[in-house]
Tab-separated table of C-alpha atoms and ligand atoms in Angstrom:
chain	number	residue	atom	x	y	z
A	1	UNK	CA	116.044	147.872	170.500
A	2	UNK	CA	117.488	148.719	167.022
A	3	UNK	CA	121.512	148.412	165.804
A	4	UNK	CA	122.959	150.595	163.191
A	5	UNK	CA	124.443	147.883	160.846
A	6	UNK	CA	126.841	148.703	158.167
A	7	UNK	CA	125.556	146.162	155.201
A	8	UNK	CA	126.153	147.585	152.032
A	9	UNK	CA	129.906	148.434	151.118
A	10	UNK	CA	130.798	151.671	148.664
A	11	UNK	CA	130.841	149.016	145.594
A	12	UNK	CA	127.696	147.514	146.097
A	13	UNK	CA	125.772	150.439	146.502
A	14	UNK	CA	127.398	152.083	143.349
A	15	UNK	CA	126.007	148.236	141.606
A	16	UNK	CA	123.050	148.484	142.599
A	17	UNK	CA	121.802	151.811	141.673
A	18	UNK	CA	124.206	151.900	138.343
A	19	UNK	CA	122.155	148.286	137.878
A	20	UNK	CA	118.315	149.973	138.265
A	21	UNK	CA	119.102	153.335	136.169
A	22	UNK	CA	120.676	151.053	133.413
A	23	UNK	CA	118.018	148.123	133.687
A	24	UNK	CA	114.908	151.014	134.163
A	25	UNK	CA	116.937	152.543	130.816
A	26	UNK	CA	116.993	149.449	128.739
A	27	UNK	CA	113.350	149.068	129.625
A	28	UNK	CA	112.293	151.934	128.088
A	29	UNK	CA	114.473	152.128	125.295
A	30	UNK	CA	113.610	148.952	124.791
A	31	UNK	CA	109.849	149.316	124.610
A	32	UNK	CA	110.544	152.097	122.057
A	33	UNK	CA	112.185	149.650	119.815
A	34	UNK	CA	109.296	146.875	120.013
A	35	UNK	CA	107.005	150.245	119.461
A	36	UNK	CA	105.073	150.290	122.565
A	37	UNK	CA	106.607	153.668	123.911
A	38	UNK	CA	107.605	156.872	121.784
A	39	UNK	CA	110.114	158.610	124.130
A	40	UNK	CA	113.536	159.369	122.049
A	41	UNK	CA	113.107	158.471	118.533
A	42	UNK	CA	113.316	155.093	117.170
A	43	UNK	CA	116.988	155.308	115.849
A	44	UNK	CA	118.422	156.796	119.119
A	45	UNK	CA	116.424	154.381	121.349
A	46	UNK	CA	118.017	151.482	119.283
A	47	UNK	CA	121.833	152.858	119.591
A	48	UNK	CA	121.356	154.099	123.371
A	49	UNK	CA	119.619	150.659	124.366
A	50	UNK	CA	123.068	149.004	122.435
A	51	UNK	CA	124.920	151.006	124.721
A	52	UNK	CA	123.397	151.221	128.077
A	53	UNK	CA	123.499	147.090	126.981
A	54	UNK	CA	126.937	146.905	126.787
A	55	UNK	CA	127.421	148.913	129.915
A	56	UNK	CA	125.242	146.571	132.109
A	57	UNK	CA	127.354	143.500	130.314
A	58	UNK	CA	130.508	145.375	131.628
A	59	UNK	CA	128.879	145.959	134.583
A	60	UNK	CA	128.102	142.762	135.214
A	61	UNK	CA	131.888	141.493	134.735
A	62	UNK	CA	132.893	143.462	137.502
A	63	UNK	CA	130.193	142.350	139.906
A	64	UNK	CA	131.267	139.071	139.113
A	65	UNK	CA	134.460	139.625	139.604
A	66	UNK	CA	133.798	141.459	142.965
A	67	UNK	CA	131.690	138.933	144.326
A	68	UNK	CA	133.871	136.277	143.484
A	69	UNK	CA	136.982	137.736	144.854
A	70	UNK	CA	135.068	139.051	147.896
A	71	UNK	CA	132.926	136.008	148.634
A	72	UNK	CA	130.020	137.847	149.087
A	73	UNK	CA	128.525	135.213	146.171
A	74	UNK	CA	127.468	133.167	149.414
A	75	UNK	CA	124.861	135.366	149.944
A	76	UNK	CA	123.482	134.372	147.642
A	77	UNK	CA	123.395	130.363	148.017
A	78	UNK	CA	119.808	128.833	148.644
A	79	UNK	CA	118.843	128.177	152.293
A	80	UNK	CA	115.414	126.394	153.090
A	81	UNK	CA	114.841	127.714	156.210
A	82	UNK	CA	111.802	129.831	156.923
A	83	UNK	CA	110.496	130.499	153.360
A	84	UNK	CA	106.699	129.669	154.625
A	85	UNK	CA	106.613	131.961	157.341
A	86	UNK	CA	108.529	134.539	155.173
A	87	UNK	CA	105.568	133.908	152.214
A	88	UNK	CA	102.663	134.140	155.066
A	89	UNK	CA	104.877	137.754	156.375
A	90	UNK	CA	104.378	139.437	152.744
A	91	UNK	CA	101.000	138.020	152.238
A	92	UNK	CA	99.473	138.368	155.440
A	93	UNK	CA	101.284	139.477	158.672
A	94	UNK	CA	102.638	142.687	156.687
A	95	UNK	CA	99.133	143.694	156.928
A	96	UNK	CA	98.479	143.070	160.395
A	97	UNK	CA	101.883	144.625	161.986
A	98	UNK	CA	103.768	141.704	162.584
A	99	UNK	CA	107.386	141.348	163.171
A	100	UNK	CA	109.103	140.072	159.365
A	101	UNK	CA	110.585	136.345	160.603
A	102	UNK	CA	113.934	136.990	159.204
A	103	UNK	CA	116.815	138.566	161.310
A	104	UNK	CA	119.079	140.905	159.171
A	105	UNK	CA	123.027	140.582	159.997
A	106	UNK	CA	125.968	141.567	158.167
A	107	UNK	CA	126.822	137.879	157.411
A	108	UNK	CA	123.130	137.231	156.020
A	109	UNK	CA	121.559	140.598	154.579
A	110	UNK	CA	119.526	138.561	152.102
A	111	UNK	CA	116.217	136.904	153.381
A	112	UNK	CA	115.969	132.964	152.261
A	113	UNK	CA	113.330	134.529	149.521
A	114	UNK	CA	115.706	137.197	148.165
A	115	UNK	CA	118.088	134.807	147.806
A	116	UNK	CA	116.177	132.326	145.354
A	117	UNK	CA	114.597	135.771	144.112
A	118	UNK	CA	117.913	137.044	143.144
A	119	UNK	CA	119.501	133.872	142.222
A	120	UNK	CA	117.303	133.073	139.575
A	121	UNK	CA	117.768	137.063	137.866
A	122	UNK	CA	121.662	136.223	137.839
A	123	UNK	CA	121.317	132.498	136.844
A	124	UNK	CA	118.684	132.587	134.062
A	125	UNK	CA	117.075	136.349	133.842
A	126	UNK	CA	120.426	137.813	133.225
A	127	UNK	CA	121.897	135.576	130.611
A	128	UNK	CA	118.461	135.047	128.762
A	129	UNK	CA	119.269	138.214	127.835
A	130	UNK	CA	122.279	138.508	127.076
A	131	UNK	CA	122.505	135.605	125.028
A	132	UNK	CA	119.716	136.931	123.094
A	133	UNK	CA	120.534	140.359	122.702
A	134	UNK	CA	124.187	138.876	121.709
A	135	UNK	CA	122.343	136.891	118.902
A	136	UNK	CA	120.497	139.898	118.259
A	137	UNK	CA	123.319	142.077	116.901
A	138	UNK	CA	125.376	139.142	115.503
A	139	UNK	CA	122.353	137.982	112.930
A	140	UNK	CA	124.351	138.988	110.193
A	141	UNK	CA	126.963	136.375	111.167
A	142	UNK	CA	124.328	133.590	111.913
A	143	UNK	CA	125.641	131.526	108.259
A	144	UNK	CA	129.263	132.031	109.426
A	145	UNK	CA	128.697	131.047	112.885
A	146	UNK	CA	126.576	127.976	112.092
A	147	UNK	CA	123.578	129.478	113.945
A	148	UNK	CA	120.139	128.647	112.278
A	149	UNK	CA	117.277	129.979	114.068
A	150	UNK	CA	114.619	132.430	113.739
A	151	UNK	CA	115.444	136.079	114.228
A	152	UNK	CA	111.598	136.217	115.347
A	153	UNK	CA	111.804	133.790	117.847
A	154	UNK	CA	114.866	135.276	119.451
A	155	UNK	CA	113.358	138.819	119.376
A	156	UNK	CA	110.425	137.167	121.106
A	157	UNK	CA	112.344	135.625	124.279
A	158	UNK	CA	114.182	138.948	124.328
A	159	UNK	CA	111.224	140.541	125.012
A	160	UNK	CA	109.657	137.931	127.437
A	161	UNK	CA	112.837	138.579	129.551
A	162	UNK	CA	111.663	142.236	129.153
A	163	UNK	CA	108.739	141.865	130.557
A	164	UNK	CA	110.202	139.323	133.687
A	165	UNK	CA	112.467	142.184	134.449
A	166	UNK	CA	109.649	144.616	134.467
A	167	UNK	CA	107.381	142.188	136.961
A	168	UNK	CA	110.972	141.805	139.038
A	169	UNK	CA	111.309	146.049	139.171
A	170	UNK	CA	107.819	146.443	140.172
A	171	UNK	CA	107.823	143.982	143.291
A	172	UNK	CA	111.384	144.798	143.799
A	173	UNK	CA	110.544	148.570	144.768
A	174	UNK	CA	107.467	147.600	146.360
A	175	UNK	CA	109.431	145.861	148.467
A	176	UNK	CA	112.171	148.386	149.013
A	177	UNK	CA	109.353	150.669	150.418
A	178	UNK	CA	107.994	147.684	153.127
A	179	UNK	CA	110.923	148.524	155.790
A	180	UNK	CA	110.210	150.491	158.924
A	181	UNK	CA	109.934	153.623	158.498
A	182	UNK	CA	109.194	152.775	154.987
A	183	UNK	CA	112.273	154.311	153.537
A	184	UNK	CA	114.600	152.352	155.888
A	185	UNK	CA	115.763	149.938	153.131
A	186	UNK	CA	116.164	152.154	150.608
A	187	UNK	CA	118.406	154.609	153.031
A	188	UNK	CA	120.490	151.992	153.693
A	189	UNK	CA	121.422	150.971	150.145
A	190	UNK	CA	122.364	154.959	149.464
A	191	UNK	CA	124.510	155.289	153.016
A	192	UNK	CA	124.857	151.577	153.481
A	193	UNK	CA	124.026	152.195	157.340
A	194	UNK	CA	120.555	150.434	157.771
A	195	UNK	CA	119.387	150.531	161.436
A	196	UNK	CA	118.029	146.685	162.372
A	197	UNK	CA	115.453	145.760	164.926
A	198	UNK	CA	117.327	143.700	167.073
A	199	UNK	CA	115.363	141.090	168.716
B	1	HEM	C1	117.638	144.177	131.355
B	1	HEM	C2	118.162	144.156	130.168
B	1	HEM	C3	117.417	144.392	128.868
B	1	HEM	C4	116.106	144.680	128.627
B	1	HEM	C5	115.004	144.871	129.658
B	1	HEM	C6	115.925	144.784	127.188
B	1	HEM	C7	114.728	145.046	126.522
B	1	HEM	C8	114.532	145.023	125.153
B	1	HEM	C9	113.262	145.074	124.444
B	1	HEM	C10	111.887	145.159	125.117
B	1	HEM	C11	113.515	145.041	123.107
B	1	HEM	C12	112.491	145.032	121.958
B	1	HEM	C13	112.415	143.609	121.381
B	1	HEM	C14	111.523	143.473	120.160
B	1	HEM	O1	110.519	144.154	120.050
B	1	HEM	O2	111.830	142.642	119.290
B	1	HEM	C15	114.943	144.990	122.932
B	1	HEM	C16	115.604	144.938	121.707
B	1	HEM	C17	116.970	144.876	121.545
B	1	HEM	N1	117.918	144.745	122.564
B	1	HEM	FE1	117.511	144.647	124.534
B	1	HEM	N2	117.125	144.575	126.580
B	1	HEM	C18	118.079	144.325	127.577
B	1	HEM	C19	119.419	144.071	127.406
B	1	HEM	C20	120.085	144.164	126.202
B	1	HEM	C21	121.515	144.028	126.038
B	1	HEM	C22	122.492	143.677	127.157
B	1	HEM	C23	121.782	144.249	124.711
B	1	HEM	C24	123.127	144.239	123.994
B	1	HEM	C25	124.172	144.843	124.325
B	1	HEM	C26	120.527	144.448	124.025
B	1	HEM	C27	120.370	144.621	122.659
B	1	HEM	C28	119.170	144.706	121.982
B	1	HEM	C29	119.033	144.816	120.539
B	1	HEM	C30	120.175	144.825	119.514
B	1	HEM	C31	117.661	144.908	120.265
B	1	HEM	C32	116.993	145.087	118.881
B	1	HEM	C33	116.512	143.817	118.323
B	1	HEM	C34	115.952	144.039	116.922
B	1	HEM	O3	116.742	144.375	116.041
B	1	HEM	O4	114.741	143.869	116.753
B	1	HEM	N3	119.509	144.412	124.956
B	1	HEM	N4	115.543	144.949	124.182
């Protein structure tokens, strides 16, 4: 039998998809910058990637801010259980038809996977690059600010978190296609009705 569930509240759905056009923006702006795409020019891809930059950083405030007031941050807090039969689901029992092992509920929408999945982008994915892109566009102030390292080197882990976003994006929307019918997961993070398979 399946339940309508209401999971995703007005705020989280704006997040999210204000998150992937402004991530999926950086990207390519990005890539224009390190010269591996030619898309808007090289000067306007530099001041538009500054700005969609800033906009995630602001972005990112208020999710913080929501999360913590709301204390939906616990979804996010590491649980063990069932991460092997959740890794044998997307490797194997996808494939076959199976049932996935993890039961969706308001109280835990996030699958013990997502969670380290997700808590890694916020913990170390999202401030890699911030940090970096901060040191970025403060290089001129390096001498004043005591900072001595190479511009090259920070330019380089920029771009490696480039690239770990672009690996997260690809699985990520893989992913958002595997519910059933396949756009179930994504039609719940537009509406934020998703209809569960209750068991
Ligand atoms: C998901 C987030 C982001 C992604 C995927 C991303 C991606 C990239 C990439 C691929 C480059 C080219 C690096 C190179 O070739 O040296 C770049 C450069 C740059 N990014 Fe980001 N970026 C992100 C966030 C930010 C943020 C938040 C800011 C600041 C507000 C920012 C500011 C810069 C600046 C100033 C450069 C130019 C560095 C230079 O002068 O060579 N980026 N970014």
């Amino acid at each position: 039998m399946k339940q309508k569930l209401y999971l995703y509240t007005r705020f989280e759905r704006l997040w999210h998809w204000t998150q992937a056009f402004l991530i999926i923006f950086l990207l390519l702006t990005g890539f224009e910058i390190h010269g591996s795409l030619e898309i808007f020019g090289y000067e306007k891809a530099y001041l538009w990637h500054v700005y969609a930059g800033m906009a995630l950083v602001i972005l990112t405030a208020f999710a913080i801010f929501w999360h913590l007031t709301t204390g939906a941050w616990r979804h996010y807090w590491p649980v063990k259980e069932k991460i092997p039969q959740i890794c044998y689901y997307y490797l194997v029992g996808i494939f076959r038809g199976e049932p996935h092992p993890f039961e969706k509920r308001p109280d835990q929408k996030l699958n013990p996977l997502q969670r380290l999945a997700y808590l890694f982008l916020k913990l170390v994915l999202f401030p890699l690059q911030f940090v970096t892109a901060f040191l970025l566009l403060s290089y001129q102030w390096w001498p004043a600010l005591g900072i001595s390292a190479s511009f090259r080197k920070v330019a380089y882990y920029h771009t490696a978190g480039a690239f770990a976003f672009l690996f997260f994006l690809i699985i990520h929307v893989y992913l958002a296609t595997t519910g059933k019918p396949w756009y179930s997961h994504l039609r719940g993070m537009i509406l934020g009705w998703e209809e569960v398979e209750l068991r």
